[in-house]
Short mmCIF file of C-alpha atoms in Angstrom, two decimals:
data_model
loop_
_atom_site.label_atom_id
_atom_site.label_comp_id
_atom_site.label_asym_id
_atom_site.label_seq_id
_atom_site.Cartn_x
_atom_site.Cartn_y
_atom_site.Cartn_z
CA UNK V 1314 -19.99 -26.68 -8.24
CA UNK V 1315 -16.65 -25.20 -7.47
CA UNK V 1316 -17.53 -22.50 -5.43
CA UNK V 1317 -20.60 -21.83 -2.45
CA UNK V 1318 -22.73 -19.37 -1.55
CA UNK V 1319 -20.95 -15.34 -1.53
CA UNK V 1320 -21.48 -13.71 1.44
CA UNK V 1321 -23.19 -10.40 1.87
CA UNK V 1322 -21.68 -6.98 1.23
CA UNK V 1323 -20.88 -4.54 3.94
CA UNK V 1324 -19.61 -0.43 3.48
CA UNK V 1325 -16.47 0.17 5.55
CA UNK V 1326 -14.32 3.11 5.66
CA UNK V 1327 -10.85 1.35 7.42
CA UNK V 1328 -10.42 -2.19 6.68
CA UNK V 1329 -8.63 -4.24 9.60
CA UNK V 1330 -4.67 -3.47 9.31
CA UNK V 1331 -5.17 -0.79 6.48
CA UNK V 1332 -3.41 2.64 7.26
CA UNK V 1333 -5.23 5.34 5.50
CA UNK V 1334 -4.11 6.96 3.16
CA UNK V 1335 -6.10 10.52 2.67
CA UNK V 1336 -9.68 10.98 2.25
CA UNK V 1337 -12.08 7.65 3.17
CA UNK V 1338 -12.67 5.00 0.09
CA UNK V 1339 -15.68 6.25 -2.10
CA UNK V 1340 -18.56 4.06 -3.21
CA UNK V 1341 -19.05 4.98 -6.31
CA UNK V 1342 -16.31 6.11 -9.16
CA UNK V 1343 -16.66 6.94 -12.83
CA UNK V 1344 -15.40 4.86 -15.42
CA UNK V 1345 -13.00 6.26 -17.99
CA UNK V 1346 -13.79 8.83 -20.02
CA UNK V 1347 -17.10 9.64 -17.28
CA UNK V 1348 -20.19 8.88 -16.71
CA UNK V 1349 -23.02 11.07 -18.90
CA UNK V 1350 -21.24 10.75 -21.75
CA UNK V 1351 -22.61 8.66 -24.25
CA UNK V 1352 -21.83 4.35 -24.26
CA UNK V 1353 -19.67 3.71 -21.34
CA UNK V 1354 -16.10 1.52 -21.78
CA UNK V 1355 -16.33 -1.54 -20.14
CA UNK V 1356 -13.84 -1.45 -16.79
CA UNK V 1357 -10.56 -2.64 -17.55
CA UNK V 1358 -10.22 -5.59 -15.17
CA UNK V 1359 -6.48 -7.18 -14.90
CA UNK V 1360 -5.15 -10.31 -12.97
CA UNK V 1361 -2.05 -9.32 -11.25
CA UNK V 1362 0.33 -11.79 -9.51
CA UNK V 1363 3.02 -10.42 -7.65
CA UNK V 1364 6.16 -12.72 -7.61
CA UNK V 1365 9.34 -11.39 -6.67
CA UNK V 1366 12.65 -13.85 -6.86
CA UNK V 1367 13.75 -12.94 -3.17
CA UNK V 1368 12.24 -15.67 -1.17
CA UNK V 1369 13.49 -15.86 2.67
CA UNK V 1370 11.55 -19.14 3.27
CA UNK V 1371 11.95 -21.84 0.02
CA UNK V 1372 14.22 -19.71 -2.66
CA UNK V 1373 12.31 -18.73 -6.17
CA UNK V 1374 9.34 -20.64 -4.73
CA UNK V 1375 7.09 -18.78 -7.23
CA UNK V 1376 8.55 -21.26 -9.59
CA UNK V 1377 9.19 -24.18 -8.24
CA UNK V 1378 7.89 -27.30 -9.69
CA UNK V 1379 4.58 -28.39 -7.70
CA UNK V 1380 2.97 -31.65 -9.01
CA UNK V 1381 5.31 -31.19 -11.78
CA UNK V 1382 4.05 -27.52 -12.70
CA UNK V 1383 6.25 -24.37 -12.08
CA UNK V 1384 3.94 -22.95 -8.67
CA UNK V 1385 2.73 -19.65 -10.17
CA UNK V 1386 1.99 -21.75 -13.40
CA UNK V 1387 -1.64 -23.17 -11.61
CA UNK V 1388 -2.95 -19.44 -10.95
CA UNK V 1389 -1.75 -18.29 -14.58
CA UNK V 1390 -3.86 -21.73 -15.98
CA UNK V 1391 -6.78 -20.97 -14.18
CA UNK V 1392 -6.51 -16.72 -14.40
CA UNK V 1393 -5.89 -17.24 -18.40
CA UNK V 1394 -8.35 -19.86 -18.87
CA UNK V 1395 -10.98 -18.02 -16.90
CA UNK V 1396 -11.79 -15.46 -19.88
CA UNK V 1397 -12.74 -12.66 -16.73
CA UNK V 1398 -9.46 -10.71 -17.43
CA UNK V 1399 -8.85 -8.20 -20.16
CA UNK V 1400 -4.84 -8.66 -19.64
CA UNK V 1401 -3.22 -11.27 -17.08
CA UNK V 1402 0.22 -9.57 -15.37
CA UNK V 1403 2.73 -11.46 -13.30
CA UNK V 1404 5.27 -8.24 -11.34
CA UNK V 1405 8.62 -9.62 -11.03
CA UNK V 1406 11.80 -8.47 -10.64
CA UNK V 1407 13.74 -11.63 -11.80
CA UNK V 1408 14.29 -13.40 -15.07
CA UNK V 1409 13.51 -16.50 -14.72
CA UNK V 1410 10.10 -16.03 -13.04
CA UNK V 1411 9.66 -13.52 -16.08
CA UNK V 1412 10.60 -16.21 -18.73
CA UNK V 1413 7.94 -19.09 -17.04
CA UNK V 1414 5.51 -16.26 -17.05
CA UNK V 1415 5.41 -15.35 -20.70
CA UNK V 1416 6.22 -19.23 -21.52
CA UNK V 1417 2.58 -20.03 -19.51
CA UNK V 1418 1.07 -16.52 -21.92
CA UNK V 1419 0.94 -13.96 -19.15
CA UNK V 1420 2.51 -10.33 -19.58
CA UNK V 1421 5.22 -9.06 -17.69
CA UNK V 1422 5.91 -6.04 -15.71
CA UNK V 1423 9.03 -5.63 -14.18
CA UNK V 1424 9.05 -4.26 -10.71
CA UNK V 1425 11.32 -1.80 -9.39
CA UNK V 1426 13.59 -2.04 -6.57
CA UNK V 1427 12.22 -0.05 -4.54
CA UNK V 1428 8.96 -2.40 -3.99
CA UNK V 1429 10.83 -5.83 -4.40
CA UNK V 1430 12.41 -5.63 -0.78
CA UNK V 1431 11.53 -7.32 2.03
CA UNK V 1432 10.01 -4.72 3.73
CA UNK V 1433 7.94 -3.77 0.34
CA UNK V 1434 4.11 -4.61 0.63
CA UNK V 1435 1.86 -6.25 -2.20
CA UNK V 1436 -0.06 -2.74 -1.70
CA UNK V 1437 3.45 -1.34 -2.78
CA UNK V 1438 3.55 -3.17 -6.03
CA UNK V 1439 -0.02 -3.39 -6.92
CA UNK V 1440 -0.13 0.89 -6.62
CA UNK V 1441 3.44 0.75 -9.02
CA UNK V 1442 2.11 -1.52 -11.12
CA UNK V 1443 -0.86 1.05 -11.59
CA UNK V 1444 0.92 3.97 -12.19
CA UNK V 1445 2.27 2.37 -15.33
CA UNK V 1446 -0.98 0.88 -16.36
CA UNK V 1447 -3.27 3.69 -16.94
CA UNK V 1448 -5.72 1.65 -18.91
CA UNK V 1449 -6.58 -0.76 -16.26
CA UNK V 1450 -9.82 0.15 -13.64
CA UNK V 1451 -10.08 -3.10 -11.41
CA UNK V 1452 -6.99 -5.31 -10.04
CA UNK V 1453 -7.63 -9.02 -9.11
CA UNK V 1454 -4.40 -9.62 -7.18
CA UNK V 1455 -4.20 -13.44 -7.15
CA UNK V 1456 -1.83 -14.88 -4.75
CA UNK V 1457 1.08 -17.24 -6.56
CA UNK V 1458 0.89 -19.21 -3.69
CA UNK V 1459 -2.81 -20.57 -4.31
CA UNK V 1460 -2.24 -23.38 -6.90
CA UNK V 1461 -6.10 -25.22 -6.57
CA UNK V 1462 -7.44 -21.83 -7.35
CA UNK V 1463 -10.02 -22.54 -10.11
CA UNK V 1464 -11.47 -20.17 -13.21
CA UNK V 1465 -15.13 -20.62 -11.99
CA UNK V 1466 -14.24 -18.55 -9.19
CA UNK V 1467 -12.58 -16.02 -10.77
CA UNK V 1468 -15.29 -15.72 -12.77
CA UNK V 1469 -17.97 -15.45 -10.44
CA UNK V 1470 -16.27 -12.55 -8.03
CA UNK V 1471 -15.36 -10.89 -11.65
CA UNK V 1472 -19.42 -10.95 -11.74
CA UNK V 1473 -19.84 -9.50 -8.78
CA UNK V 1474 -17.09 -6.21 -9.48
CA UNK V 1475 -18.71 -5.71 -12.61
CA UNK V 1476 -22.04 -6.10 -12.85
CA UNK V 1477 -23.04 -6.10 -8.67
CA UNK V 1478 -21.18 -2.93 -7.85
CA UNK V 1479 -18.68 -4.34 -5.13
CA UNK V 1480 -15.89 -2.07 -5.04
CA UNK V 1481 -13.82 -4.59 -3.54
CA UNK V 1482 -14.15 -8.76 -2.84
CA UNK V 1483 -11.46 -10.98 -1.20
CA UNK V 1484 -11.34 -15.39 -0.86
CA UNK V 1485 -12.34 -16.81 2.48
CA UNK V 1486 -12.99 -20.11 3.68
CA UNK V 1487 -14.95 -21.41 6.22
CA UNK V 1488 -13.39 -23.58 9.34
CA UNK V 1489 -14.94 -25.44 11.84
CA UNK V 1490 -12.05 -24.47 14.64
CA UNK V 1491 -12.56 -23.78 18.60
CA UNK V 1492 -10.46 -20.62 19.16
CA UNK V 1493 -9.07 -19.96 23.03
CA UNK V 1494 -7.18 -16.79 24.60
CA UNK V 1495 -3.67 -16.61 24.68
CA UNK V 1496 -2.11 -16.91 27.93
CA UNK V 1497 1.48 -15.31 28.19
CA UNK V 1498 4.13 -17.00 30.27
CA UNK V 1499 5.02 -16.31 33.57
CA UNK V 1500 1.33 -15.12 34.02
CA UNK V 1501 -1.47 -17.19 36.08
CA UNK V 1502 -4.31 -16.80 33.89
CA UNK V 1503 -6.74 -18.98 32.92
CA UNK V 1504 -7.44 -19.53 29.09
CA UNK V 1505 -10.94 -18.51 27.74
CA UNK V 1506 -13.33 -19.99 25.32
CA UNK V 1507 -13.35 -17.08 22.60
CA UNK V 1508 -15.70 -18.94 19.74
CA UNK V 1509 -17.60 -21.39 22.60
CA UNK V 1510 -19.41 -22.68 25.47
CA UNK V 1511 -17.65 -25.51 26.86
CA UNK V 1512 -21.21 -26.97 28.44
CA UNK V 1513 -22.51 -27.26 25.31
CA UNK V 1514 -19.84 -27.84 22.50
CA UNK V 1515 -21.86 -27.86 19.38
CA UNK V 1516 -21.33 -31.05 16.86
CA UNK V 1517 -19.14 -29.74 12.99
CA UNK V 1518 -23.15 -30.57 11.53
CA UNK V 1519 -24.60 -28.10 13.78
CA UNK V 1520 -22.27 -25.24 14.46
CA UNK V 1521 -21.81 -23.05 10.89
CA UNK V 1522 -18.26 -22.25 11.59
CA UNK V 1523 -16.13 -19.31 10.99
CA UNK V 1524 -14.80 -17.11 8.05
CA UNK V 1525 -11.21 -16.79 7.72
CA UNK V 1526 -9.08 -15.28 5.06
CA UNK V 1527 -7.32 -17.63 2.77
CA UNK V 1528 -5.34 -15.19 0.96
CA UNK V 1529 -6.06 -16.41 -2.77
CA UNK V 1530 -7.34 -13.36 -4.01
CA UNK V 1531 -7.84 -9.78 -3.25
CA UNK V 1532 -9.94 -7.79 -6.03
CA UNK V 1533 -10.20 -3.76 -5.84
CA UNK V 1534 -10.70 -0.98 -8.21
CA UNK V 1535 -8.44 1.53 -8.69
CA UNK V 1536 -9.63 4.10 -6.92
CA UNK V 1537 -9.94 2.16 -3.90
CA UNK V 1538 -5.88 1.08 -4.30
CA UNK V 1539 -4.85 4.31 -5.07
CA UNK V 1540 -6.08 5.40 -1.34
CA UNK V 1541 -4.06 2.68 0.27
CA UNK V 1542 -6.84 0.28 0.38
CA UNK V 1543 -7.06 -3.69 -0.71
CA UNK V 1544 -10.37 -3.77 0.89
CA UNK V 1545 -12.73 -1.35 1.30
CA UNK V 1546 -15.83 0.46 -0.12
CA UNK V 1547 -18.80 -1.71 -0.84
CA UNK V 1548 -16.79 -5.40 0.36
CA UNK V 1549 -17.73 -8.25 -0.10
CA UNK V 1550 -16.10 -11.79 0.61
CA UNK V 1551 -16.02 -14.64 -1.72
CA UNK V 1552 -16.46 -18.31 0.14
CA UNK V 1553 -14.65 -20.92 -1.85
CA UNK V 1554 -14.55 -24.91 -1.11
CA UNK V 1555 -12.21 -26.03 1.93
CA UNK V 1556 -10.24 -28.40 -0.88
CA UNK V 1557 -9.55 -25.53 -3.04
CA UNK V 1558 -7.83 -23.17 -0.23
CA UNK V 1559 -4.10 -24.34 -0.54
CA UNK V 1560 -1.54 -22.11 0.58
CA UNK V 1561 1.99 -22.83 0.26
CA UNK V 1562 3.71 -20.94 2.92
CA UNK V 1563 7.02 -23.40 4.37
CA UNK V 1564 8.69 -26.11 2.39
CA UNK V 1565 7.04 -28.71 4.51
CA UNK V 1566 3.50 -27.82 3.48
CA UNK V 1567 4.76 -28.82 -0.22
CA UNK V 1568 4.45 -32.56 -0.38
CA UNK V 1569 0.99 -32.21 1.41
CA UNK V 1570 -0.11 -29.68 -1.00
CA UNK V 1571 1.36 -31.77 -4.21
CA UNK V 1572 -1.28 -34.02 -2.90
CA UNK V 1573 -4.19 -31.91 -2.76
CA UNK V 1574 -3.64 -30.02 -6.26
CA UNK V 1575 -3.35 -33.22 -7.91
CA UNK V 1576 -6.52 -34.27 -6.69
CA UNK V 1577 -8.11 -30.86 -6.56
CA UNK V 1578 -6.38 -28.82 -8.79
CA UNK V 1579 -7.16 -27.07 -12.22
CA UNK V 1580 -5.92 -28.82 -15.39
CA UNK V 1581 -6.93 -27.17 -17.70
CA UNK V 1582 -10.15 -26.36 -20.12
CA UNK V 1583 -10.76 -29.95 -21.30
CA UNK V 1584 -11.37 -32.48 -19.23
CA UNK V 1585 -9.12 -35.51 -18.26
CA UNK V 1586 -9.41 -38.71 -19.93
CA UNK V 1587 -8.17 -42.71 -18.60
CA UNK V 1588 -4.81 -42.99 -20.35
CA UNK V 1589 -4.61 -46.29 -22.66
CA UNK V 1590 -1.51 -45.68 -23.96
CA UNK V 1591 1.95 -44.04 -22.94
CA UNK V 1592 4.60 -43.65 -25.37
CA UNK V 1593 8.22 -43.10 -23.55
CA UNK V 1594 11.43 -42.05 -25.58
CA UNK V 1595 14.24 -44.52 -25.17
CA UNK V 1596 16.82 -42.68 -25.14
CA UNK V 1597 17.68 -40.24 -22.04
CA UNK V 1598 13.91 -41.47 -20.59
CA UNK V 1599 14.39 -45.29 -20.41
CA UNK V 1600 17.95 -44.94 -19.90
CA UNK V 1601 20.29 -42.34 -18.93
CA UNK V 1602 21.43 -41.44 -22.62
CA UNK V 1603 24.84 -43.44 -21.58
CA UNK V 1604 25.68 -45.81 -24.41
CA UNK V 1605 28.42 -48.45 -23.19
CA UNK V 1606 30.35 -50.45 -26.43
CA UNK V 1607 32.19 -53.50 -25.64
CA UNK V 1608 34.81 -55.09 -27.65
CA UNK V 1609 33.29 -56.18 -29.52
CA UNK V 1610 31.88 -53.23 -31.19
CA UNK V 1611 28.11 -54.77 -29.31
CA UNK V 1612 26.04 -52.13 -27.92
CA UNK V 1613 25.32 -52.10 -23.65
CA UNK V 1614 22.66 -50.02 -21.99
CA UNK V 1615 21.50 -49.26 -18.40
CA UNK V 1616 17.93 -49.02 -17.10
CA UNK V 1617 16.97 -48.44 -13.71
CA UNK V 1618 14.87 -51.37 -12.49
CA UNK V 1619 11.90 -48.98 -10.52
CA UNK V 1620 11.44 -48.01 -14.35
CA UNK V 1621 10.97 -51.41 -15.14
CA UNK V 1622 8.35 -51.86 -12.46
CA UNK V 1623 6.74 -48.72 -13.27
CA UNK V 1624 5.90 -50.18 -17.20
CA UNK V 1625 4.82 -53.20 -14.99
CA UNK V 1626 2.36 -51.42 -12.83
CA UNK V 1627 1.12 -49.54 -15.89
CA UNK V 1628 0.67 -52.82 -17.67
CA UNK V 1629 -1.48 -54.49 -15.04
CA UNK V 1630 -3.39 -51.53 -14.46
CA UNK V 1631 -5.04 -52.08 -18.83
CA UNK V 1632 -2.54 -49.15 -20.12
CA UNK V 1633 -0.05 -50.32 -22.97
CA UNK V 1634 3.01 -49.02 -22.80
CA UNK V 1635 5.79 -48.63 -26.10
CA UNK V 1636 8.68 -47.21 -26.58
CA UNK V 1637 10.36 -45.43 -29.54
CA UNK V 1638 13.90 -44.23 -30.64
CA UNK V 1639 15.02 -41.68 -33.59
CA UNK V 1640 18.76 -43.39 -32.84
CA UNK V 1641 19.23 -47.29 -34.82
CA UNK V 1642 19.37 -48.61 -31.58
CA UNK V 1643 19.82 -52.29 -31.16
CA UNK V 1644 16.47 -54.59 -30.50
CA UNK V 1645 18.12 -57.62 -29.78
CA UNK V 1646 19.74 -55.29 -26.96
CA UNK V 1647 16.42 -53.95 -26.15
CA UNK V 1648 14.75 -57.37 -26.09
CA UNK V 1649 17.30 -58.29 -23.93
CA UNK V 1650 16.06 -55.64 -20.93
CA UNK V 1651 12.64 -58.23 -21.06
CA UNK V 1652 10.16 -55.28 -20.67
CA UNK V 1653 7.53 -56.57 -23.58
CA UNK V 1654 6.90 -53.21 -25.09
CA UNK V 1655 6.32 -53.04 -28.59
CA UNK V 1656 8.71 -50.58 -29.71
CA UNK V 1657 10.04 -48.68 -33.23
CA UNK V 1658 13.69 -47.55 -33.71
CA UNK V 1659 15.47 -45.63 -36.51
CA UNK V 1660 12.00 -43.34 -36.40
CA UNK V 1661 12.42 -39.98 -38.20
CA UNK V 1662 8.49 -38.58 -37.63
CA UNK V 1663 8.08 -39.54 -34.08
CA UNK V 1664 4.34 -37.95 -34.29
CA UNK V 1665 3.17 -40.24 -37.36
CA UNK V 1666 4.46 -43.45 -35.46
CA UNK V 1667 2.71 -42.36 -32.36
CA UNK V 1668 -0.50 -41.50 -34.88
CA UNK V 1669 -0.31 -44.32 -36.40
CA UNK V 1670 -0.35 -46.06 -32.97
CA UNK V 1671 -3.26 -44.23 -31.56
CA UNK V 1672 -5.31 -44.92 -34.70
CA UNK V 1673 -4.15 -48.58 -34.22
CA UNK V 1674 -5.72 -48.72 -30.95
CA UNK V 1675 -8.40 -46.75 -31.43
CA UNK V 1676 -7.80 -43.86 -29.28
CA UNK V 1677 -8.36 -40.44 -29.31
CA UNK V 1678 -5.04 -38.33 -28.35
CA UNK V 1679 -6.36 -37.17 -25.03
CA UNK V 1680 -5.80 -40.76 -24.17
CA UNK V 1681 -1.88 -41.09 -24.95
CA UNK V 1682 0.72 -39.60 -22.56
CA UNK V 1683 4.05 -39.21 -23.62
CA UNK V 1684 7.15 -38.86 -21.86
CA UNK V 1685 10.21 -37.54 -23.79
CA UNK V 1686 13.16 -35.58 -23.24
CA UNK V 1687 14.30 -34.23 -26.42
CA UNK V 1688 13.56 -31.57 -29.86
CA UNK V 1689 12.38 -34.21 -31.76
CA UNK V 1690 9.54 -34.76 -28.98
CA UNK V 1691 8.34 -31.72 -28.84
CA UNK V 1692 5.43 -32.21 -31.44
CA UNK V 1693 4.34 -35.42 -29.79
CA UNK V 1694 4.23 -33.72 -26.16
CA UNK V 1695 2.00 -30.75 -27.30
CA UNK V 1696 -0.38 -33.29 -28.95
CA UNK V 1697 -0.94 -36.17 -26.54
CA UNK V 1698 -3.07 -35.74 -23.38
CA UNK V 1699 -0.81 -35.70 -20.55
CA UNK V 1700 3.16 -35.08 -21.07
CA UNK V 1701 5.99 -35.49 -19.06
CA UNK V 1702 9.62 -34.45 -19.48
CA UNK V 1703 12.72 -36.29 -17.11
CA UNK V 1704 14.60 -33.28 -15.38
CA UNK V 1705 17.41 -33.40 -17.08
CA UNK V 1706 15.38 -32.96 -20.25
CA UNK V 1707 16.11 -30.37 -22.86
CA UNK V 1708 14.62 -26.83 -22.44
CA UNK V 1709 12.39 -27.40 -25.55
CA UNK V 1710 11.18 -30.82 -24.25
CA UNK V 1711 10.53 -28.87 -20.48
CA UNK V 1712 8.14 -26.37 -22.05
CA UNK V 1713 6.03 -28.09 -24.32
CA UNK V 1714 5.04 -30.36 -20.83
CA UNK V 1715 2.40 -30.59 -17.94
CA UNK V 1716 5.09 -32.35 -15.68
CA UNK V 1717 8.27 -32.35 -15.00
CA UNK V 1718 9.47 -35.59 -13.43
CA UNK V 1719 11.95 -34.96 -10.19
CA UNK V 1720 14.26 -37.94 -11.77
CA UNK V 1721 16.31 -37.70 -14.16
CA UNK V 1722 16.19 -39.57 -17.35
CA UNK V 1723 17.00 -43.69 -16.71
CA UNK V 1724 16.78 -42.78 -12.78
CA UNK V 1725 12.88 -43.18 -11.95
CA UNK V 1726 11.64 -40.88 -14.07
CA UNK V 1727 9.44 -43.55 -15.91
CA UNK V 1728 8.57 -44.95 -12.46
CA UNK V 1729 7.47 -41.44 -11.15
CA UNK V 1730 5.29 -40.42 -14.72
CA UNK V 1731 3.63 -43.85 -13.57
CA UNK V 1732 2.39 -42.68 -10.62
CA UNK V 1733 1.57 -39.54 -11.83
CA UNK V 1734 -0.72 -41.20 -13.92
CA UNK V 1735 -2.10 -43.52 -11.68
CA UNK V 1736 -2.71 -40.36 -9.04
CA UNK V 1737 -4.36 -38.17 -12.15
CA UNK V 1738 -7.01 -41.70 -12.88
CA UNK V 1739 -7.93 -41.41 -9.78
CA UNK V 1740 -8.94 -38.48 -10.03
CA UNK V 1741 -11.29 -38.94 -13.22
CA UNK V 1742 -12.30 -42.11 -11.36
CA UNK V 1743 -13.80 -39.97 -8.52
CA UNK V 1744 -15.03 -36.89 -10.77
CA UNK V 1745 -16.76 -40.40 -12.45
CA UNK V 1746 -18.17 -41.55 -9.52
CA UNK V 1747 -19.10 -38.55 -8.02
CA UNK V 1748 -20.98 -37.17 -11.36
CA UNK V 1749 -22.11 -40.96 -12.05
CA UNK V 1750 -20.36 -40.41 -15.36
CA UNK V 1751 -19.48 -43.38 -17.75
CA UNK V 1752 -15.70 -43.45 -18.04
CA UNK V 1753 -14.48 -42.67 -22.42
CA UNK V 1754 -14.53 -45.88 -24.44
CA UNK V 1755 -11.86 -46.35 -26.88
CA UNK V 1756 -14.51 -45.71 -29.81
CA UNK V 1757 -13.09 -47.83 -32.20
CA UNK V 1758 -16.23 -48.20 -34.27
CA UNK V 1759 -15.99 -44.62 -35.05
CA UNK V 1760 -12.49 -44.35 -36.18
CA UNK V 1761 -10.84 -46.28 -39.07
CA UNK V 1762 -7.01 -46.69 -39.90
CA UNK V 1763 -6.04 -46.57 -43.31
CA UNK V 1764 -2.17 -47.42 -43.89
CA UNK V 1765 -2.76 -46.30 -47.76
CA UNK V 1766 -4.39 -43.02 -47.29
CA UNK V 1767 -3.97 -42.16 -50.84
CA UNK V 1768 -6.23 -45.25 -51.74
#
């Protein structure tokens, strides 16, 4: 399951923080158009993620790469993929964060000035936002920040707006923390237990913990917003898993949380397969796209040697590795760099070799990853199961991906795809173990390869 147990709903008329802003929030609202009046419209529900480019703590962290994913990319995967949204907004007021938006399928709306300052609060651009969306009834503001946010929960509080009557639902998490009073300097105090008895400190198994905000989601209908309220109404709070609360907030919390959303993170509608086979480009992945001639006219390339130990680990660990080239490049020179990859050079179709390859080996394509850098790539990267780009790769390689590799091309980048394979088996291996699944088998009974299709 990827969520527990919701908690109960409570009426309030000032949530904790909340200025009000004229008369106190209202229970119940008619939908457009009224109610009385014949077949109601269903409510208009939108996922709105508020990313503006000025970032005092890591700059345009909204889309910066995490696990090799631009940051706000995880919520828009699991928001789009989540089917609970009639439209899916990102409010910006930058282009680039606007151009990873659209590329990941979300709509844009471009946020003024006035609520893209520092001082401007997400109440600011969520009631803007509004005002030029007349059409929509609920907002599910979903936090950027949040990248092991998953659709089933999305789903589940969109449930509970629509069909339970909550005006309003927020994410929490439960923690199992000992809280003690503050005690300000240059005052003799003594600190109190706030959450506890010190005689009898209960043991995590027996002790229920507390509800905190994690700040992954804040849903509210309009009404509610339009009074200056995020919460409010007929509340409710949404519990989801500890794992799944990630909240990148400094620039040191990033490796830790690369961590977690590998392991916990949403990937995507169909599930993850073992890898059997990865296919790298020579050229600008292998190497650095550097050709070196000698003399006498003979050909020299560079490789970095962690590459080379990358195809080595991948090797012992039962996944075949080739490489491929649209350039004639030399294979005496390539034989030379003693990797023992089968490999194909002069290849105009880079998608029927790799075909041709899979069928070979009797594979389905969610079990080949590929890891190229250029136009002519493009096709193979959309089609294989996991993709990876160097980056220094071209813009059209970069957004037909699911990673982008911190190394450049012929720098590590091979060596750093490798382990973000290894890292993504482990975690089929555990969704294995912990559903006592079988792992795929390469199915080769089922699939025959016939060089002479015409036959």
């Amino acid at each position: 399951m990827d969520s527990v147990e919701k908690g109960a709903a409570t009426s309030v008329s000032n949530p904790r923080g909340r200025p009000s802003r004229g008369r106190p929030p209202k229970l119940q609202r008619n939908s457009r158009g009224g109610q009385g009046r014949g077949v109601e419209k269903p409510p208009h529900l939108a996922a709105l993620i508020l990313a503006r480019g000025g970032s005092k703590g890591i700059p345009l962290k909204n889309i910066k790469h995490l696990a090799g994913v631009p940051l706000i990319g995880w919520v828009l995967r699991a928001a789009l993929d989540s089917g609970a949204f009639q439209s899916v907004w990102v409010s910006t007021d930058h282009d680039e964060i606007e151009n990873v938006a659209k590329q990941f399928g979300a709509q844009v709306h471009r946020r003024s000035s006035e609520v893209s300052k520092d001082s401007s609060t997400s109440l600011d651009a969520i009631i803007e936002f509004l005002n030029y969306h007349n059409e929509v009834d609920i907002v599910g503001n979903i936090q950027a920040t949040s990248p092991c946010l998953h659709p089933t929960d999305l789903q589940k509080v969109a449930e509970m707006i629509r069909e339970e009557g909550y005006d309003s639902v927020f994410s929490v998490v439960r923690r199992h923390q000992f809280r003690w009073s503050e005690i300000q300097k240059g005052v003799r105090e003594v600190t109190e237990p706030l959450n506890l008895n010190p005689a009898k400190r209960p043991r995590r198994q027996d002790w229920d913990g507390e509800l905190y905000e994690n700040g992954s989601f804040y849903f509210a209908k309009r009404h509610l917003i339009e009074m200056g309220y995020l919460q409010g109404g007929k509340m409710a709070y949404y519990e989801m898993r500890a794992e799944h609360s990630v909240d990148i907030d400094v620039d040191i919390d990033w490796p830790i949380a690369e961590q977690r959303v590998l392991r916990y993170g949403y990937f995507g509608k169909e599930k993850l397969k073992e890898i059997k086979l990865l296919v790298c480009n020579i050229d600008g992945c292998l190497t650095n796209g550097h050709i070196y001639v000698s003399g006498d006219q003979k050909e020299i390339i560079s490789y970095d040697v962690k590459d080379a130990i990358g195809i080595s680990l991948l090797k012992k660990s039962g996944i075949e590795v080739r490489l491929i080239s649209e350039r004639a490049c030399s294979k005496q020179t390539l034989s030379s760099l003693k990797l023992d990859c089968k490999m194909e050079v002069s290849v105009s179709d880079k998608l029927a070799v790799v075909d041709e390859w899979r069928k070979e080996m009797g594979l389905c394509w969610k079990e080949v990853a590929y890891l190229g850098n250029e136009v002519s790539d493009e096709e193979c990267l959309k089609r294989v199961g996991l993709s990876g780009a160097p980056a220094d790769a071209c813009s059209t390689a970069q957004k037909a991906v699911g990673y982008i590799c911190k190394c450049n091309g012929g720098r590590g980048a091979i060596r750093e795809f490798a382990e973000h394979i290894f890292l993504l088996m482990e975690k089929v291996s555990h969704l294995y173990s912990r559903f006592q699944l079988q792992p795929p088998c390469r199915q080769t009974s089922n699939i025959v390869f016939n060089p002479n299709p015409q036959l």
